[in-house]
Coordinates of C-alpha atoms in Angstrom, one line a residue:
X1 CA 208.2 -11.7 57.4
X2 CA 204.8 -13.4 57.0
X3 CA 204.7 -16.8 58.8
X4 CA 203.0 -20.0 57.8
X5 CA 200.7 -19.8 60.8
X6 CA 199.4 -16.5 59.3
X7 CA 199.0 -18.2 55.8
X8 CA 197.2 -21.1 57.4
X9 CA 194.8 -18.9 59.3
X10 CA 193.9 -17.3 56.0
X11 CA 193.0 -20.6 54.5
X12 CA 194.9 -22.6 51.9
X13 CA 192.3 -25.3 51.0
X14 CA 192.3 -26.0 47.3
X15 CA 195.3 -23.5 46.7
X16 CA 198.5 -24.7 45.0
X17 CA 201.2 -24.1 47.4
X18 CA 204.9 -24.1 46.2
X19 CA 207.1 -25.2 49.1
X20 CA 210.8 -24.5 48.3
X21 CA 212.4 -27.2 50.6
X22 CA 216.0 -28.4 50.9
X23 CA 215.9 -32.1 50.0
X24 CA 219.6 -32.1 49.2
X25 CA 220.3 -35.4 50.9
X26 CA 223.3 -37.6 50.6
X27 CA 222.9 -40.5 48.2
X28 CA 224.7 -43.9 47.8
X29 CA 223.4 -44.7 44.3
X30 CA 219.7 -44.3 44.9
X31 CA 219.8 -45.0 48.7
X32 CA 219.4 -42.0 51.0
X33 CA 222.2 -42.2 53.8
X34 CA 220.8 -39.4 55.8
X35 CA 217.2 -38.2 55.6
X36 CA 217.5 -35.4 58.1
X37 CA 216.7 -32.6 55.6
X38 CA 213.6 -34.3 54.5
X39 CA 212.4 -34.8 58.1
X40 CA 213.1 -31.0 58.7
X41 CA 210.5 -29.9 56.1
X42 CA 207.8 -32.5 57.2
X43 CA 206.1 -30.2 59.6
X44 CA 205.4 -27.5 56.9
X45 CA 204.4 -29.9 54.2
X46 CA 202.1 -31.9 56.6
X47 CA 200.4 -28.7 57.9
X48 CA 199.7 -27.5 54.4
X49 CA 198.4 -30.9 53.3
X50 CA 196.3 -31.3 56.3
X51 CA 194.8 -27.8 55.7
X52 CA 193.7 -28.9 52.2
X53 CA 196.4 -27.3 50.1
X54 CA 197.8 -28.8 46.9
X55 CA 201.4 -28.9 47.9
X56 CA 204.1 -28.7 45.3
X57 CA 207.5 -29.4 46.8
X58 CA 210.7 -28.4 45.0
X59 CA 214.4 -28.6 45.7
X60 CA 217.8 -28.9 44.3
X61 CA 220.1 -31.9 44.9
X62 CA 223.8 -31.9 44.2
X63 CA 225.4 -29.8 41.5
X64 CA 224.1 -31.0 38.0
X65 CA 225.2 -28.7 35.3
X66 CA 221.9 -27.2 34.2
X67 CA 220.7 -30.3 32.5
X68 CA 219.0 -33.6 33.6
X69 CA 221.4 -36.1 35.2
X70 CA 219.8 -39.3 36.6
X71 CA 222.5 -39.4 39.4
X72 CA 220.9 -36.3 40.8
X73 CA 217.3 -37.2 40.5
X74 CA 214.9 -36.2 43.4
X75 CA 212.9 -39.5 43.0
X76 CA 214.5 -41.2 46.1
X77 CA 213.7 -38.1 48.1
X78 CA 210.2 -38.0 46.8
X79 CA 209.7 -41.7 47.8
X80 CA 211.1 -41.1 51.3
X81 CA 208.9 -38.0 51.8
X82 CA 205.9 -40.2 51.1
X83 CA 207.0 -42.8 53.4
X84 CA 207.5 -40.2 56.3
X85 CA 204.0 -38.6 55.4
X86 CA 202.4 -42.0 55.3
X87 CA 200.7 -41.1 52.1
X88 CA 201.6 -41.3 48.4
X89 CA 203.6 -38.4 47.0
X90 CA 203.3 -37.8 43.2
X91 CA 206.6 -37.2 41.3
X92 CA 207.1 -35.0 38.2
X93 CA 210.0 -36.0 36.0
X94 CA 210.8 -32.6 35.0
X95 CA 210.8 -29.1 36.6
X96 CA 208.3 -26.9 34.6
X97 CA 207.6 -29.1 31.6
X98 CA 204.6 -31.4 30.6
X99 CA 205.2 -33.7 33.5
X100 CA 205.2 -31.0 36.1
X101 CA 202.2 -29.3 34.7
X102 CA 200.3 -32.5 34.5
X103 CA 201.2 -33.7 37.9
X104 CA 200.2 -30.5 39.6
X105 CA 197.0 -30.3 37.7
X106 CA 196.2 -33.8 38.8
X107 CA 196.6 -32.9 42.6
X108 CA 193.5 -33.1 44.7
X109 CA 193.2 -31.1 47.9
X110 CA 195.5 -32.3 50.6
X111 CA 197.9 -34.1 48.1
X112 CA 201.7 -33.7 47.8
X113 CA 203.9 -33.7 44.7
X114 CA 207.6 -33.3 44.1
X115 CA 208.9 -31.9 41.0
X116 CA 212.3 -32.9 39.6
X117 CA 215.6 -31.3 40.7
X118 CA 215.5 -27.5 40.0
X119 CA 219.1 -27.5 39.0
X120 CA 218.2 -29.6 35.9
X121 CA 217.2 -26.2 34.5
X122 CA 220.0 -23.7 33.9
X123 CA 217.8 -20.8 34.9
X124 CA 217.7 -21.9 38.6
X125 CA 221.3 -20.9 39.2
X126 CA 221.9 -18.4 36.3
X127 CA 223.8 -15.2 37.2
X128 CA 221.7 -13.4 34.5
X129 CA 218.7 -11.8 36.2
X130 CA 216.5 -12.2 33.0
X131 CA 217.3 -15.9 32.6
X132 CA 216.7 -16.6 36.3
X133 CA 213.5 -14.6 36.1
X134 CA 212.2 -16.4 33.0
X135 CA 212.6 -19.8 35.0
X136 CA 210.8 -18.2 38.1
X137 CA 207.9 -17.2 35.8
X138 CA 207.5 -20.8 34.7
X139 CA 207.7 -22.1 38.3
X140 CA 205.1 -19.4 39.3
X141 CA 202.6 -20.8 36.9
X142 CA 202.5 -24.0 38.9
X143 CA 201.4 -22.3 42.2
X144 CA 199.2 -19.7 43.9
X145 CA 201.3 -19.2 47.0
X146 CA 204.9 -19.6 47.9
X147 CA 206.3 -21.0 51.1
X148 CA 210.2 -20.7 51.6
X149 CA 211.4 -23.5 53.8
X150 CA 214.7 -24.5 52.4
X151 CA 217.0 -22.9 54.9
X152 CA 220.1 -24.6 53.4
X153 CA 219.6 -22.7 50.2
X154 CA 218.6 -19.2 51.5
X155 CA 222.2 -17.9 51.0
X156 CA 221.9 -18.6 47.2
X157 CA 220.5 -15.9 44.8
X158 CA 218.6 -18.6 42.8
X159 CA 215.4 -18.5 40.8
X160 CA 213.4 -20.6 43.3
X161 CA 214.9 -18.9 46.3
X162 CA 215.1 -15.3 45.4
X163 CA 213.0 -14.5 42.3
X164 CA 209.9 -16.8 42.7
X165 CA 208.7 -15.2 46.1
X166 CA 208.5 -11.8 44.3
X167 CA 206.0 -13.3 41.9
X168 CA 203.7 -14.9 44.4
X169 CA 202.1 -14.2 47.8
X170 CA 204.7 -15.6 50.2
X171 CA 205.4 -16.8 53.7
X172 CA 208.2 -18.5 55.8
X173 CA 207.8 -22.2 56.6
X174 CA 208.2 -23.5 60.1
X175 CA 211.9 -24.6 59.5
X176 CA 213.0 -21.2 58.4
X177 CA 211.2 -19.5 61.2
X178 CA 212.9 -21.9 63.7
X179 CA 216.4 -21.4 62.1
X180 CA 216.2 -17.6 62.0
X181 CA 214.9 -17.6 65.6
X182 CA 217.9 -19.7 66.8
X183 CA 220.5 -17.7 64.9
X184 CA 219.1 -14.4 66.5
X185 CA 220.1 -16.0 69.8
X186 CA 223.6 -16.2 68.5
X187 CA 223.8 -12.7 67.3
X188 CA 221.6 -10.6 69.6
X189 CA 221.3 -10.7 73.4
X190 CA 223.7 -13.7 73.6
X191 CA 223.9 -15.5 76.9
X192 CA 227.6 -15.7 78.0
X193 CA 230.1 -17.3 78.1
X194 CA 229.6 -17.8 74.3
X195 CA 231.9 -20.5 73.1
X196 CA 232.3 -21.4 69.4
X197 CA 233.8 -24.7 68.1
X198 CA 234.9 -24.6 64.5
X199 CA 236.3 -27.4 62.5
X200 CA 236.1 -28.8 59.0
X201 CA 238.6 -29.0 56.2
X202 CA 239.4 -25.4 54.9
X203 CA 240.1 -22.3 57.1
X204 CA 239.1 -20.2 54.1
X205 CA 235.5 -21.3 54.4
X206 CA 235.5 -19.9 58.0
X207 CA 237.7 -16.7 57.8
X208 CA 234.7 -14.4 57.4
X209 CA 232.8 -15.9 60.4
X210 CA 235.9 -16.0 62.5
X211 CA 236.4 -12.3 61.8
X212 CA 233.0 -11.5 63.1
X213 CA 233.2 -13.9 66.1
X214 CA 236.4 -12.2 67.2
X215 CA 234.2 -9.3 68.3
X216 CA 231.4 -11.5 69.7
X217 CA 232.5 -14.8 71.1
X218 CA 234.3 -15.2 74.4
X219 CA 236.1 -18.3 73.3
X220 CA 236.8 -20.1 70.0
X221 CA 238.0 -23.6 69.8
X222 CA 239.7 -24.6 66.5
X223 CA 239.9 -28.2 65.1
X224 CA 239.6 -30.2 61.9
X225 CA 241.8 -29.7 58.9
X226 CA 241.7 -25.9 59.3
X227 CA 243.6 -26.2 62.7
X228 CA 246.8 -26.9 60.8
X229 CA 246.9 -23.5 59.2
X230 CA 246.5 -22.1 62.7
X231 CA 249.3 -24.3 63.9
X232 CA 251.5 -23.3 61.0
X233 CA 250.8 -19.6 61.8
X234 CA 252.2 -20.3 65.4
X235 CA 255.4 -21.5 63.7
X236 CA 254.8 -25.3 64.1
X237 CA 255.7 -28.1 61.7
X238 CA 252.5 -29.5 60.3
X239 CA 254.0 -32.3 58.1
X240 CA 251.7 -33.2 55.1
X241 CA 248.6 -32.1 57.0
X242 CA 245.9 -30.2 55.2
X243 CA 247.2 -26.6 54.9
X244 CA 246.3 -23.5 53.3
X245 CA 249.6 -21.7 53.1
X246 CA 248.1 -18.5 51.4
X247 CA 245.9 -18.0 54.5
X248 CA 248.6 -18.1 57.1
X249 CA 249.1 -14.3 57.1
X250 CA 245.4 -13.8 57.8
X251 CA 245.3 -16.4 60.5
X252 CA 248.3 -14.9 62.1
X253 CA 246.5 -11.5 62.2
X254 CA 243.4 -13.2 63.8
X255 CA 245.6 -14.8 66.4
X256 CA 247.1 -11.5 67.2
X257 CA 243.6 -9.8 67.4
X258 CA 242.3 -12.5 69.7
X259 CA 245.1 -11.8 72.1
X260 CA 244.5 -8.0 72.0
X261 CA 240.7 -8.3 72.4
X262 CA 240.7 -10.9 75.1
X263 CA 239.0 -13.7 73.0
X264 CA 240.4 -17.0 74.1
X265 CA 241.5 -18.8 70.9
X266 CA 242.1 -22.5 71.7
X267 CA 244.2 -24.7 69.4
X268 CA 244.9 -28.5 69.6
X269 CA 247.7 -29.6 72.0
X270 CA 247.9 -33.0 70.4
X271 CA 246.7 -34.7 67.2
X272 CA 246.4 -38.2 65.7
X273 CA 248.7 -38.6 62.7
X274 CA 249.4 -41.2 60.1
X275 CA 251.4 -41.5 56.8
X276 CA 248.2 -42.5 55.0
X277 CA 244.7 -41.1 54.7
X278 CA 242.2 -43.8 56.0
X279 CA 240.1 -45.9 53.7
X280 CA 236.5 -44.5 54.3
X281 CA 234.9 -47.4 52.3
X282 CA 236.4 -50.4 54.0
X283 CA 237.0 -48.6 57.3
X284 CA 240.2 -50.8 57.6
X285 CA 242.1 -50.1 60.8
X286 CA 244.3 -47.0 60.4
X287 CA 246.7 -47.4 63.3
X288 CA 247.3 -43.7 64.0
X289 CA 249.8 -42.3 66.5
X290 CA 249.4 -39.5 68.9
X291 CA 251.9 -36.6 68.9
X292 CA 252.1 -33.1 70.4
X293 CA 250.5 -30.5 68.1
X294 CA 254.0 -28.7 67.8
X295 CA 255.8 -32.0 67.0
X296 CA 254.0 -33.5 63.8
X297 CA 256.6 -35.4 61.9
X298 CA 257.4 -34.1 58.4
X299 CA 255.9 -37.2 56.6
X300 CA 252.8 -37.4 58.8
X301 CA 249.3 -36.0 58.3
X302 CA 247.1 -34.8 61.2
X303 CA 243.7 -36.4 61.0
X304 CA 242.0 -35.7 64.4
X305 CA 242.5 -34.0 67.6
X306 CA 244.2 -36.1 70.3
X307 CA 243.0 -37.3 73.7
X308 CA 244.6 -34.3 75.6
X309 CA 242.8 -31.8 73.2
X310 CA 239.5 -33.7 73.7
X311 CA 239.7 -33.2 77.4
X312 CA 240.8 -29.5 77.0
X313 CA 238.0 -28.8 74.6
X314 CA 235.4 -30.5 76.8
X315 CA 236.6 -28.3 79.8
X316 CA 236.3 -25.2 77.7
X317 CA 232.7 -26.0 76.8
X318 CA 231.6 -27.1 80.2
X319 CA 231.0 -23.6 81.6
X320 CA 229.4 -22.1 78.4
X321 CA 225.9 -20.6 78.4
X322 CA 225.7 -20.5 74.5
X323 CA 227.6 -22.9 72.1
X324 CA 227.8 -22.9 68.3
X325 CA 229.5 -25.8 66.7
X326 CA 230.3 -25.9 63.0
X327 CA 232.7 -28.5 61.4
X328 CA 234.0 -31.9 62.6
X329 CA 237.3 -32.2 64.5
X330 CA 238.7 -34.9 62.3
X331 CA 237.9 -37.5 59.6
X332 CA 234.9 -38.7 61.6
X333 CA 233.7 -41.0 58.9
X334 CA 236.5 -43.4 60.0
X335 CA 236.2 -44.9 63.5
X336 CA 239.8 -44.4 64.2
X337 CA 239.4 -40.6 63.7
X338 CA 236.0 -40.1 65.1
X339 CA 236.8 -39.6 68.8
X340 CA 237.6 -35.9 68.5
X341 CA 234.2 -35.1 66.9
X342 CA 232.5 -37.5 69.4
X343 CA 234.1 -35.7 72.3
X344 CA 232.9 -32.2 71.1
X345 CA 229.3 -33.6 70.6
X346 CA 229.3 -35.2 74.0
X347 CA 230.5 -32.1 75.6
X348 CA 227.7 -30.1 74.1
X349 CA 225.2 -32.7 75.4
X350 CA 226.7 -32.5 78.9
X351 CA 226.8 -28.7 78.9
X352 CA 223.8 -26.8 80.3
X353 CA 224.3 -24.3 77.5
X354 CA 221.9 -23.5 74.7
X355 CA 223.7 -25.6 72.0
X356 CA 223.5 -25.1 68.3
X357 CA 225.0 -27.5 65.8
X358 CA 225.6 -25.6 62.5
X359 CA 224.5 -27.9 59.9
X360 CA 226.5 -29.6 57.0
X361 CA 229.1 -32.1 58.2
X362 CA 228.5 -31.5 61.9
X363 CA 224.8 -32.5 61.6
X364 CA 225.8 -35.5 59.6
X365 CA 228.4 -36.4 62.1
X366 CA 225.8 -36.2 65.0
X367 CA 223.6 -38.7 63.2
X368 CA 226.4 -41.0 61.9
X369 CA 228.0 -41.3 65.3
X370 CA 224.6 -42.3 66.9
X371 CA 223.8 -39.3 69.1
X372 CA 220.3 -38.4 70.1
X373 CA 219.4 -35.3 68.1
X374 CA 217.0 -34.1 70.7
X375 CA 219.9 -33.8 73.2
X376 CA 221.1 -30.7 71.4
X377 CA 219.3 -27.3 71.6
X378 CA 219.1 -27.1 67.8
X379 CA 220.6 -28.9 64.7
X380 CA 220.7 -26.5 61.8
X381 CA 219.9 -27.8 58.2
X382 CA 222.2 -25.2 56.6
X383 CA 225.9 -25.0 57.4
X384 CA 226.7 -22.4 54.7
X385 CA 223.5 -20.4 55.5
X386 CA 224.2 -20.4 59.2
X387 CA 227.8 -19.1 58.7
X388 CA 226.7 -16.4 56.4
X389 CA 224.0 -15.3 58.8
X390 CA 226.6 -15.1 61.6
X391 CA 228.9 -13.2 59.2
X392 CA 226.2 -10.5 59.1
X393 CA 225.5 -11.0 55.4
X394 CA 222.0 -10.5 53.9
X395 CA 220.7 -13.8 52.7
X396 CA 218.8 -13.5 49.5
X397 CA 216.3 -16.1 50.4
X398 CA 215.4 -14.4 53.7
X399 CA 215.3 -11.0 52.2
X400 CA 212.9 -12.2 49.5
X401 CA 210.5 -13.4 52.2
X402 CA 210.4 -9.9 53.8
X403 CA 207.3 -7.9 53.0

C-alpha cells in the first residue's frame, strides 16, 4: 500500500488530489456536535495543501436516499474544516455537476474544496457495478490523484471508496495508515493479557467479532444493551430490557465455547434499572434503582451496569497489556446512566496497557463525558470498519489501495 509520504516525496504541487475523507459528523440541525472525524483528516489535508496540491475533499454524511437532502448537506463540515485549517475552504453544492467542476477548476495551488455529500448521487452506494463505476468515472474527472483517508467507510463497497482508486494513482492517507497499524497490534503479535470490552445496543452487531475474539482474547467483558441477551442465555430474567431473543442460542454456544477454551467471559453482576427510558433531550432525573443482574424485575429495563460491575470491570482491565473497547456500557447520553461507560473509560486511562477505543459511540462517549483523548492509546474513527477488520474480513476500501 503506497503511503502519503511516498506521494508527497514524488511531488503534488499543482495536481488535483481527491481525498476521500470521513466527514460523517453528528449534527443538531446545522450545528456539529462532535468534530472528531474532521480533526482526524486534518493532517492529510494540511500536508497536501502545504505541498501545493489542489485538494478536493469528499465524504458521505448520514443516509440520504441517493438524492439531495438539505438535512444531510456537508456545508457545515466544510465550514468547520476551514476553521480548523485556518483558511477558506470552497464548497461545491453538488457532487459531479456544474458546481463541482467549476469549484475544482477555480482552485489555486494549496487551496482546498469540499464537494457535496457523495450519497446525494445514487451511484455512490449502488450494488450494480456499472452504475457505481459510472459515478466513479465522473469523480475521477475531478482529480489526478486519489488519497484514501476515510477509515470509517473502508468496509463499504462504494464508488468513492472502492471503484475510484482503480481509476487514479492512489495512496493511503495518514489516518488510514495509523488505523491499520493500530489494528495490526490487535491481530498480530498481541501483547497479553488481551482484554476486550464490548457494549452497545445489539448483540447481533458483535457476534462475528466475538466469534473471532474467542480464539484470540484472554478476557471479554460484556456490557450495554447486548448484555441482556447474554444474561437471558444464562437463564436470568431480564424484564423489558433490550433483548434479541433469536440470538440466545448463538450466545449460549459462545458462553460454552468460552468455558471450554479458557477465555474469561465476564458479565454484569448488577445493573441500573427503571420502568422508563430516560429523556435524552431534557436530561430530567431518571431515579434508577440498582438490582442484581439475576434479579431484574419483570417490568423494569436495564440501562447501565451497576456499581459492583464497574468495580469488577475495572479490576479485569487493570492487569491488561492490550485493551480494545467498542460500545458503551449503558445509555451514556443521560447523566444517570453514564457511570458505567465512565468507569470503563477511566479504567483504560489508568491501565498501563496499549488501549484502543473502537470508534462509533465509544469515541463519542469519550468526548461527551469530557475525557482527554490523548490519554488513550488510540481512538478509532471507524467502529464498523474496526470490527470488520478484527473479524478478519477483507475491507473493500483497503483492498482498493493495495498495489
